[in-house]
Coordinates of C-alpha atoms in Angstrom, one line a residue:
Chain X
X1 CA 0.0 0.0 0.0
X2 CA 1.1 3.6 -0.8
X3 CA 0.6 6.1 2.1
X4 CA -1.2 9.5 1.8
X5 CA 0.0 11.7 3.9
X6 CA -1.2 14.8 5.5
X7 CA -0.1 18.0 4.5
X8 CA -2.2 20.2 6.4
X9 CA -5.5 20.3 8.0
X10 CA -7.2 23.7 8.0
X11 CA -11.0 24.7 9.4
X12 CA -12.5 26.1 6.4
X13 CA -16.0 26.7 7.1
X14 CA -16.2 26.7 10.6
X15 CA -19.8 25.3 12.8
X16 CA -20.5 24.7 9.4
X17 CA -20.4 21.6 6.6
X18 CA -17.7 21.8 3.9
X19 CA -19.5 20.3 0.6
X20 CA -17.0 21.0 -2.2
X21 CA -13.6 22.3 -2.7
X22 CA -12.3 22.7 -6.4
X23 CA -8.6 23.5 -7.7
X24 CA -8.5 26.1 -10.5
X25 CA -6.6 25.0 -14.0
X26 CA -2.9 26.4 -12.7
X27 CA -3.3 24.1 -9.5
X28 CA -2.5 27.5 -7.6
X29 CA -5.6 28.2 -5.9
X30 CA -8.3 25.9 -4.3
X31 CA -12.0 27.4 -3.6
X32 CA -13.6 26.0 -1.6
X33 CA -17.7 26.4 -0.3
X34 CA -20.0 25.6 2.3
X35 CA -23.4 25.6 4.4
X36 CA -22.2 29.0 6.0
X37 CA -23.0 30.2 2.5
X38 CA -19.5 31.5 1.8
X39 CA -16.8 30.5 -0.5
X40 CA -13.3 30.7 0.5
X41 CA -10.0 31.0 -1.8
X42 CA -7.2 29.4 -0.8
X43 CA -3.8 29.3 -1.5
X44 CA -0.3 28.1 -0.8
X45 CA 1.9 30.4 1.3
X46 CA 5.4 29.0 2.3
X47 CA 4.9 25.7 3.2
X48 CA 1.3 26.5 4.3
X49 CA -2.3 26.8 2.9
X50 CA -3.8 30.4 3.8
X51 CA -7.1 31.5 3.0
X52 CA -7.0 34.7 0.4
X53 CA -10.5 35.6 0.7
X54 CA -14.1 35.0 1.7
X55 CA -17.0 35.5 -1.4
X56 CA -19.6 36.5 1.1
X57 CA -23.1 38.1 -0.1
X58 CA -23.2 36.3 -3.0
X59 CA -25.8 33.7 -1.9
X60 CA -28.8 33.4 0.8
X61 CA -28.6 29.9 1.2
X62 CA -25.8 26.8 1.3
X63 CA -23.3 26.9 -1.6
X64 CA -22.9 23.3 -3.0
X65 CA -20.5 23.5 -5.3
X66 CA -18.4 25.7 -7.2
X67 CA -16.5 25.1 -10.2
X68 CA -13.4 27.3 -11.9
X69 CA -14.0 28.6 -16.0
X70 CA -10.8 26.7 -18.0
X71 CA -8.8 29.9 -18.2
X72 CA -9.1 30.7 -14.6
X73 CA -10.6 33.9 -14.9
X74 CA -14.1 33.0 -13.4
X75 CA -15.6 30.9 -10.8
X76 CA -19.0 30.0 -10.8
X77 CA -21.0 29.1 -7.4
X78 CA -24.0 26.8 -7.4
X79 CA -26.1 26.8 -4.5
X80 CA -29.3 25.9 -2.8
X81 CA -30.9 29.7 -3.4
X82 CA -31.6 28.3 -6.6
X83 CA -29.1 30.5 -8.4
X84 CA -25.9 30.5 -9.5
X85 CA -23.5 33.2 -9.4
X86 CA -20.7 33.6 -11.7
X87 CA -17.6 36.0 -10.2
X88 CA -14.4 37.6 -11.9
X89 CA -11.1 37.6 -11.1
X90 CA -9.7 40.5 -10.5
X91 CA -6.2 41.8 -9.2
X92 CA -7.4 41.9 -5.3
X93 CA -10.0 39.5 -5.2
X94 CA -13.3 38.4 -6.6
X95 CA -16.2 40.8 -8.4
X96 CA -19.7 39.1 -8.7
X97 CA -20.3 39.3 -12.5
X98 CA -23.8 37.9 -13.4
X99 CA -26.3 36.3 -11.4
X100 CA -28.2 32.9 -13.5
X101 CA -31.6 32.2 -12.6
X102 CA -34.3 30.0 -13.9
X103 CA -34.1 26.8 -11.6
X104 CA -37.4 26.0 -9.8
X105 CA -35.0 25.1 -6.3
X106 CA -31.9 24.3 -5.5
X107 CA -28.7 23.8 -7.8
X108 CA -26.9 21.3 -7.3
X109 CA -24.0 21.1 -9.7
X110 CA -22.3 23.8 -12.3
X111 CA -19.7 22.6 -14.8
X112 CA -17.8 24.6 -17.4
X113 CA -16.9 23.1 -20.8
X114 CA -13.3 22.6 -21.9
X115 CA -14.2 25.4 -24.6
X116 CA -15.1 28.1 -21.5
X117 CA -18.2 29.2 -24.2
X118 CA -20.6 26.8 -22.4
X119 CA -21.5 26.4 -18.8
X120 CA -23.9 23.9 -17.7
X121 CA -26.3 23.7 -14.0
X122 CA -28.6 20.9 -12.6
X123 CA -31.1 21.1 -9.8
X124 CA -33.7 19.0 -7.7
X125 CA -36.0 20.5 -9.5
X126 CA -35.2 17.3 -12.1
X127 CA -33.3 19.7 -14.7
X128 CA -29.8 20.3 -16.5
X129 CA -29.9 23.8 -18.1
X130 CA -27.0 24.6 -20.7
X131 CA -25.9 28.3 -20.8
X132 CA -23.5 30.3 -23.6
X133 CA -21.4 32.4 -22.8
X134 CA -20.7 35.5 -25.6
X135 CA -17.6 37.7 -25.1
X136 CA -19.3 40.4 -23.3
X137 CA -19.9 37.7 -20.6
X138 CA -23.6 37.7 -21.2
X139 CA -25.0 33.9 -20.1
X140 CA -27.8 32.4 -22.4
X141 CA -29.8 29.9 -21.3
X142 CA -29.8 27.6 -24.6
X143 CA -31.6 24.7 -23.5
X144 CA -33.5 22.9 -20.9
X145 CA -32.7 19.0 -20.3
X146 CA -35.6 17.4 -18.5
X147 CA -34.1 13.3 -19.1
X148 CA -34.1 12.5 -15.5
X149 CA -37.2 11.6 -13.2
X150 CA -35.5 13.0 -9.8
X151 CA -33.1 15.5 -8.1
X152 CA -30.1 15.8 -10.6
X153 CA -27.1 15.6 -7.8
X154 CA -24.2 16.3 -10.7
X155 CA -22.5 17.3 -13.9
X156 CA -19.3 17.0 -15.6
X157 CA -18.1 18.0 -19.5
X158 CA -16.4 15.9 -21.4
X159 CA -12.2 16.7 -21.3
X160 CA -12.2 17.9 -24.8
X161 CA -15.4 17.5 -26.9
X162 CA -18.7 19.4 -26.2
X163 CA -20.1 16.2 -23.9
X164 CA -22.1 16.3 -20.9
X165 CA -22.9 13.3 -18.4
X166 CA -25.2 14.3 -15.5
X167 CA -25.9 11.8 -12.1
X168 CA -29.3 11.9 -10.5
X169 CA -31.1 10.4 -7.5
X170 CA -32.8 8.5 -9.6
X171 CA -29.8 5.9 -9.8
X172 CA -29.2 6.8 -13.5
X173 CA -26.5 8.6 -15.4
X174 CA -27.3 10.7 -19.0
X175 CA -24.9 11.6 -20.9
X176 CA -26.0 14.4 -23.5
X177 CA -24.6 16.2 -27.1
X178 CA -25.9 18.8 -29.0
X179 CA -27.9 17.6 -31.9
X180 CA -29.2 20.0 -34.8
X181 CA -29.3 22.8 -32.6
X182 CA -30.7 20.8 -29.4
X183 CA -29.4 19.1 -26.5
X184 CA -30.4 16.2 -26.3
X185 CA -29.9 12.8 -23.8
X186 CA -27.7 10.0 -26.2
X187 CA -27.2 7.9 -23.5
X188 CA -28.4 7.0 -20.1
X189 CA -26.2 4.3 -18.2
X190 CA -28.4 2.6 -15.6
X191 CA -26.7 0.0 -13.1
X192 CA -26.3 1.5 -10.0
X193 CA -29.4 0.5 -7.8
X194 CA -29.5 4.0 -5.4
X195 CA -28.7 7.9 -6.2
X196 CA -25.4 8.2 -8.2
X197 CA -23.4 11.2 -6.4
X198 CA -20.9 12.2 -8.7
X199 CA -19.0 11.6 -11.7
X200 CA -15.4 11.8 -13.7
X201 CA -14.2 11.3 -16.9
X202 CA -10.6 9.9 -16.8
X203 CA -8.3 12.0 -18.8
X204 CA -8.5 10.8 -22.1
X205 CA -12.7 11.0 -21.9
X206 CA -13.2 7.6 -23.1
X207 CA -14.0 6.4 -19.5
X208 CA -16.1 7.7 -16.6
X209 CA -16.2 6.9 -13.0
X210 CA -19.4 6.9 -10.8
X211 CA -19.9 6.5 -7.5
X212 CA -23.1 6.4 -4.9
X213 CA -25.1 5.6 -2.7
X214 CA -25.1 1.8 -3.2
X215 CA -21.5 2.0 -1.6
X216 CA -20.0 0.8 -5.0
X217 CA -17.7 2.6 -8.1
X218 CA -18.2 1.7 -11.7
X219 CA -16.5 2.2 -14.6
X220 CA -18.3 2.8 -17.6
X221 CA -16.5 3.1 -21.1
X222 CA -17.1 4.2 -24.3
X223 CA -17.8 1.9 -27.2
X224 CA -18.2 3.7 -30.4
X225 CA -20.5 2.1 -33.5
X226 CA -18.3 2.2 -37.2
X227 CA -21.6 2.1 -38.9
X228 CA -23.2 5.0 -36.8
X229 CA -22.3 8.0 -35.2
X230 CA -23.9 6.8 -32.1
X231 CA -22.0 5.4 -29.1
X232 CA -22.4 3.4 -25.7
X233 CA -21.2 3.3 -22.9
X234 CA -20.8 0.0 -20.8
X235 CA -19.9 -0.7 -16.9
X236 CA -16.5 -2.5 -17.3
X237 CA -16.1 -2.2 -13.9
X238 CA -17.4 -2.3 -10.6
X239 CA -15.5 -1.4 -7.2
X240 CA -17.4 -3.4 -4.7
X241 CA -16.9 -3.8 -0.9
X242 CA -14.5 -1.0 -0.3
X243 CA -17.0 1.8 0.9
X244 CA -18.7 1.3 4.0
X245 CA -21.0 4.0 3.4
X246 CA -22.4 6.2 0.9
X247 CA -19.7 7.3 -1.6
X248 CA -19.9 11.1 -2.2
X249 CA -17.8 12.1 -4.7
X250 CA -14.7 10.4 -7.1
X251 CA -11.8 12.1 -8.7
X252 CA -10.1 11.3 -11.7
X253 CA -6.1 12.5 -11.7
X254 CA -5.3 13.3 -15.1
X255 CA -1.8 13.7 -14.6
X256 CA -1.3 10.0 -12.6
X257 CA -4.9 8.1 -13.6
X258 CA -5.4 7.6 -10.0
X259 CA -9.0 7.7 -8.8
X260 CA -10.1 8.8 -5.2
X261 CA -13.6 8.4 -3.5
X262 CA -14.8 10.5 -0.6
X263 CA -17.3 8.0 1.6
X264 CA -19.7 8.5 4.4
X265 CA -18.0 6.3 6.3
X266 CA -14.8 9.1 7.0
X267 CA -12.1 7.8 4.7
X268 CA -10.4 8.7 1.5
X269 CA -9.2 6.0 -0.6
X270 CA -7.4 5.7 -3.8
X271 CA -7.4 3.4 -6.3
X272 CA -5.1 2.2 -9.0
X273 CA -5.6 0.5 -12.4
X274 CA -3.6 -3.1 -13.0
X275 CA -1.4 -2.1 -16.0
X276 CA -1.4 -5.8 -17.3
X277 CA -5.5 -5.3 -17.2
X278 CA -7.9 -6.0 -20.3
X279 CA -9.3 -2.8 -21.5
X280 CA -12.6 -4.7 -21.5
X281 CA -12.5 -5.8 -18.0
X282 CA -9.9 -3.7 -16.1
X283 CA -9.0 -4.2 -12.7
X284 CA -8.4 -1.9 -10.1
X285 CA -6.9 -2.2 -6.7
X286 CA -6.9 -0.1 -3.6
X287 CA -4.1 1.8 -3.3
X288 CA -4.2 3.7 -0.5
X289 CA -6.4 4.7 2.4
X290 CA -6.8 7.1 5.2
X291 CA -10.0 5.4 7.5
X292 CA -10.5 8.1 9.8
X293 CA -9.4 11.1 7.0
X294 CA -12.1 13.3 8.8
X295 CA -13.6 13.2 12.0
X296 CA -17.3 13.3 9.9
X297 CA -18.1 12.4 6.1
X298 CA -15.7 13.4 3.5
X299 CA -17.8 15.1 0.7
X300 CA -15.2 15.8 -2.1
X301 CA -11.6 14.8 -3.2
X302 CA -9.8 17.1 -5.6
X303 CA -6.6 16.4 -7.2
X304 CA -4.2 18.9 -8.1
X305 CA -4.5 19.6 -11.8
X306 CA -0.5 20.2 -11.9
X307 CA 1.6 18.5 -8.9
X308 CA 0.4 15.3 -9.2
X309 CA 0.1 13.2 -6.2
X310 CA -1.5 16.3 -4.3
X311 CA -4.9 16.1 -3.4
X312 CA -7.6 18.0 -1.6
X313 CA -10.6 16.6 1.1
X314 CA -13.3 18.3 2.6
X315 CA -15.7 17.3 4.9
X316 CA -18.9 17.6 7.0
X317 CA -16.8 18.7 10.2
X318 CA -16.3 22.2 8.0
X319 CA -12.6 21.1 7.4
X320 CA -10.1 21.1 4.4
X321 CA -7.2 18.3 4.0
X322 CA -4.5 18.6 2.0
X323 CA -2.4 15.5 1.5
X324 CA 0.6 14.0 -0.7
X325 CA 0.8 10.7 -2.0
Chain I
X1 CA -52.0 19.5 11.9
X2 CA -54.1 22.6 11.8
X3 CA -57.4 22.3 13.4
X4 CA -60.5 21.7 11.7
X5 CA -58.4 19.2 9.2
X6 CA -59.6 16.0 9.3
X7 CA -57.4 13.5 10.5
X8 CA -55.8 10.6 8.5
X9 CA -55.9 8.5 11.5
X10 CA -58.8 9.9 13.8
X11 CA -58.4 7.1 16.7
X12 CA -55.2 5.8 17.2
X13 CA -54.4 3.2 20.0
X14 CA -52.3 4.5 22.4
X15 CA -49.9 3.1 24.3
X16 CA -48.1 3.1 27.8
X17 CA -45.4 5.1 28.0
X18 CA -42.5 4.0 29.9
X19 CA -40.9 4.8 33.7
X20 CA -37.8 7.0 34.1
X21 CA -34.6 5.1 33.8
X22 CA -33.6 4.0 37.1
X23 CA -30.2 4.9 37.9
X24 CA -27.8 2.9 39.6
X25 CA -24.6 3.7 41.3
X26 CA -22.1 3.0 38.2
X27 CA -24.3 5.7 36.2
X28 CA -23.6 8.4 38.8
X29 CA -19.8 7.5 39.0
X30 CA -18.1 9.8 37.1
X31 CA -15.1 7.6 37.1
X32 CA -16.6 4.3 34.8
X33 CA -16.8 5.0 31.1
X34 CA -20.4 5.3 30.3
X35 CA -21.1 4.4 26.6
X36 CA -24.6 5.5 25.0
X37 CA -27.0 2.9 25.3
X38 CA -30.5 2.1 23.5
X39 CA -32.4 3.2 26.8
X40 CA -30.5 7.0 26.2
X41 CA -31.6 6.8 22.4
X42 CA -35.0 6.2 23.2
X43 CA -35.0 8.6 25.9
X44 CA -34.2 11.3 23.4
X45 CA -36.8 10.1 20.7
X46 CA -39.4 8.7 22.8
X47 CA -41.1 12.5 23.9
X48 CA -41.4 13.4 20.0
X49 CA -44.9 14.9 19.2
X50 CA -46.6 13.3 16.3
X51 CA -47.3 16.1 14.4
X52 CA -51.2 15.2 14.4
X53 CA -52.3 14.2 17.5
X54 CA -51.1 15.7 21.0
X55 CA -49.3 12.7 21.5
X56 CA -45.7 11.5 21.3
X57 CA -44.4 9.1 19.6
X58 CA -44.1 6.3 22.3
X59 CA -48.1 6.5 22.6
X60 CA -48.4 6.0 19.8
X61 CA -46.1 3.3 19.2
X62 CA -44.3 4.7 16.1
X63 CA -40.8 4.7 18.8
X64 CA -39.7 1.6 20.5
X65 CA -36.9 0.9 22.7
X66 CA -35.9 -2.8 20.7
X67 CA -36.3 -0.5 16.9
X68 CA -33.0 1.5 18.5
X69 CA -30.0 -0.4 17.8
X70 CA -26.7 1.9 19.0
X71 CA -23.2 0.9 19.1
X72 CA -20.9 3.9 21.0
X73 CA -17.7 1.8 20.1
X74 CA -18.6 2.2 16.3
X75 CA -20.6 5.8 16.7
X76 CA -23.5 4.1 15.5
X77 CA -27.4 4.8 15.6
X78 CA -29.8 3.1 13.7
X79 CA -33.7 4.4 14.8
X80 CA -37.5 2.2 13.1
X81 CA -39.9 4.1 13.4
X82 CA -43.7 2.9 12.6
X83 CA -46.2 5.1 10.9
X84 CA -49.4 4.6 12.6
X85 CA -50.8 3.7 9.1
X86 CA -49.4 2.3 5.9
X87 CA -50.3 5.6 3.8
X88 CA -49.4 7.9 6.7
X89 CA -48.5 10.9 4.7
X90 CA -46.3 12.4 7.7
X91 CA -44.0 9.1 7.8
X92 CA -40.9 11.9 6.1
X93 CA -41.8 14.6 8.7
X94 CA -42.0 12.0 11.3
X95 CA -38.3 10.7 10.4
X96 CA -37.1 14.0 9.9
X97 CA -38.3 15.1 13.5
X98 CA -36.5 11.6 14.9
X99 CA -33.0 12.4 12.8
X100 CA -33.2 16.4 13.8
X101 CA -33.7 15.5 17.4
X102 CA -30.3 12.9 17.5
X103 CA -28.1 15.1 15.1
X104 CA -28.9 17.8 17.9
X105 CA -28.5 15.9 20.7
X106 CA -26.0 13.3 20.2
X107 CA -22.0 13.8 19.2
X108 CA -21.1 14.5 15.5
X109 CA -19.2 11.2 15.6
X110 CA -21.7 9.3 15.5
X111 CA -23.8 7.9 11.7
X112 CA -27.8 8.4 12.4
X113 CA -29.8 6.3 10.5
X114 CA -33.6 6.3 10.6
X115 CA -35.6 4.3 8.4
X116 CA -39.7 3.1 8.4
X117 CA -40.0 -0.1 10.0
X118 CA -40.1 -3.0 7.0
X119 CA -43.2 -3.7 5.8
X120 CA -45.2 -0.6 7.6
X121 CA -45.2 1.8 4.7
X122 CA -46.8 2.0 1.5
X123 CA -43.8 4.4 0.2
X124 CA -41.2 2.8 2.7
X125 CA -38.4 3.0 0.1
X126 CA -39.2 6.5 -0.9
X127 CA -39.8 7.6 2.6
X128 CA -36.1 5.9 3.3
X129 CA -34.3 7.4 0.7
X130 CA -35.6 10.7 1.1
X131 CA -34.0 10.8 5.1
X132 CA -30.8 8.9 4.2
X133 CA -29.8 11.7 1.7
X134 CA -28.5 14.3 4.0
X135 CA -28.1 16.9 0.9
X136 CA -32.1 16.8 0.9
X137 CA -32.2 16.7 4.2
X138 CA -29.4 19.6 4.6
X139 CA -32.0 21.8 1.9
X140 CA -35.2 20.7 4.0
X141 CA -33.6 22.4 7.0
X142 CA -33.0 25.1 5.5
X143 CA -36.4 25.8 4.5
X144 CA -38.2 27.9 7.5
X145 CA -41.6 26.9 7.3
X146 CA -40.8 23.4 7.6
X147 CA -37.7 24.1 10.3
X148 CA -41.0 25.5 12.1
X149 CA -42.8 22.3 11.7
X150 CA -39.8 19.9 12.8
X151 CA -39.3 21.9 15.8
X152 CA -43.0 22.0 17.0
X153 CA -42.6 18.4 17.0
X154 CA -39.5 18.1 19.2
X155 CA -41.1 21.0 21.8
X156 CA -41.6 19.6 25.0
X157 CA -44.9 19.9 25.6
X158 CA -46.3 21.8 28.8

């Protein structure tokens, strides 16, 4: 077993749950967000992690996730107000830019494409909604995805091609493309038997990893048709009998290929691919573990987008972990 | 719930409720580890007002001390609870009360789990999945109206 060890352990959102944190593309900065309604920048100081600001006032209620724009420049906060703010970086902080509004309650998820032109957000109100961006950062709403038949708990784009996969609590995954104009559901991967939490594609986008509440991890990959321009996707994979609880969230590394779950049951665990395995069947192992990572559920596990082997924790205790494998 | 409603179950059976605990000398000794036990669990559950009737839950027999199953070593709780009636349309409001009332009360070590007694519930699975995903649950609370409603419940009653 490989160790991860702890780098530093920092209260983040204090009396308060920590339910995302998210490193932007340089690796330089991590945000992170919370049910004190605030969002939190933080970077590296020294040897240390200091927080650089609090986004306060941007939101009523609990801010569930946020997510950074592929140049850097903007972060966009999704929270249980039922809007989503998108703010700008400037030289001594953070402006709020736009406010998007639309969803019946709250949002769960927001995801920017590789491209930066399209952002998408999904809700409990059963709905993924795709927005443009122009270059006088106006948002358009361009379309309104209504494939799933409960809460929609997350998004994520596709590394490189304008591909979206959304996870919903009705133990289902869609995965969407534009068609003539429309978005539209091409896929939708059923398998898991509760609420799928979260999603990653690996870094090539051929694969994606789920997780939920079923306590398990598949692996789903990509089999395209020669004849049609259709494709499907099929669980190659299932990690069972690691998680002792529900599994929150699962990160893909793109740098190492290294996938880490954050569980109800306290631990952070990270799992390796055999590199003798059959594409078709592949086999992962557990790597490493940390049981007791959190004193309360760990909601979300970042990897560093540059320094690989660094990764990021959060949890229901209100803390942030940084740790080095 | 508001009066002049009719009720959903307009005569329910009610029940004994239990004695105090009776201490004994090892509970007052500050000295001997004292774990959490089932009795404790109930303790904290069993006062609950069902949100209809101006009862709690023990008399009407939706708490029981052998549905509380708590293990201190592993920070464990694991509450039944049975609806008075298989379409009881306040069996999520009921469990929400229950889980509110333990994530107040009890450590934040410890895993709460509180699910409809098997076979007691028309919508048991719904009902289940609804208080075992603690994002809805997080949202719920955060609603004021309903905050309101859970704590009305858990009032001690004069």
């Amino acid at each position: 077993m490989e160790v991860l060890s702890l780098v530093q352990r920092v209260s983040a959102h204090p009396d308060s749950r920590c339910w995302f944190v998210s490193w932007n593309p340089a690796g330089t900065l991590l945000a992170s967000c919370g049910g004190d309604k605030a969002i939190r920048i933080w970077a590296r100081e020294g040897d240390s992690w200091i927080c650089k600001g609090t986004l306060e006032d941007g939101h009523q209620r609990t801010v569930r996730k946020v997510a950074w724009s592929p140049c850097g420049n903007y972060l966009a906060s999704a929270s249980f107000d039922a809007t989503t703010c998108i703010w700008k970086k400037k030289n001594d902080g953070f402006e709020s830019l736009t406010v998007l509004e639309g969803h019946e309650n709250e949002v769960k998820c927001v995801a920017w494409a590789s491209s930066g032109n399209l952002l998408a957000t999904c809700s409990r109100d059963k709905s993924v909604w795709v927005w443009e961006v122009d270059e006088e950062d106006d948002y358009e709403c361009v379309t309104v995805i209504n494939s799933h038949t409960q809460d929609v708990k997350h998004i994520v784009w596709h590394p490189n091609q304008e591909l979206l996969a959304s996870a919903s609590y009705d133990n289902n995954i869609c995965i969407y493309k534009e068609e003539d104009d429309d978005w539209e559901c091409c896929a939708t991967l059923k398998g898991h038997t509760s609420t799928v939490w979260s999603l990653c594609f690996d870094a090539a986008g051929k694969r994606l990893a789920s997780c939920s509440d079923d306590c398990t991890v598949k692996i789903w990959k990509e089999y395209s048709s020669e004849n049609t321009q259709d494709s499907s996707w099929k669980c190659v994979c299932t990690l069972s009998g690691y998680h002792g609880r529900t599994v929150y969230h699962v990160d893909w590394c793109s740098l190492t290929g290294a996938l880490a779950t954050a569980c109800g049951d306290d631990a952070v665990r990270v799992f390796k691919e055999e590199n003798t395995s059959d594409p078709d069947q592949p086999v992962f192992f557990l790597a490493a573990q940390v049981t007791k990572a959190h004193s309360q559920d760990v909601n979300c596990v970042a990897w560093n987008p540059k320094e690989a082997g660094l990764l990021a924790s959060c949890s229901d205790d209100g803390e942030i972990a940084i740790w080095q494998l | 719930m508001s009066g002049g409603t009719r009720l959903e179950n307009a005569n329910p059976i009610i029940f004994q409720r239990s004695g105090e605990r009776l201490l004994t000398a090892t509970d007052e000794d500050e000295n001997v580890h004292d774990p959490i036990d089932d009795r404790e669990i109930f303790d904290l559950i069993r006062t609950i007002n069902d949100p209809e009737h101006p009862l709690s839950l023990e008399e009407l027999n939706v708490v029981e001390q052998v549905r509380v199953k708590v293990n201190d070593a592993e920070s464990t709780v694991d509450v039944e609870f049975t609806p008075t009636i298989p379409h009881c349309s306040m069996a999520t409001l009921i469990g929400l009360s229950i889980k509110v009332k333990l994530l107040r009360c009890l450590p934040n070590r410890f895993k709460i789990d509180v699910h409809i007694t098997p076979g007691t519930h028309a919508s048991e699975e719904a009902v289940n999945k609804q208080l075992a995903d603690k994002e809805r649950v997080a949202a719920a609370l955060e609603n004021s109206s309903l905050l309101e409603v859970v704590n009305q419940c858990l009032s001690s009653r004069g």
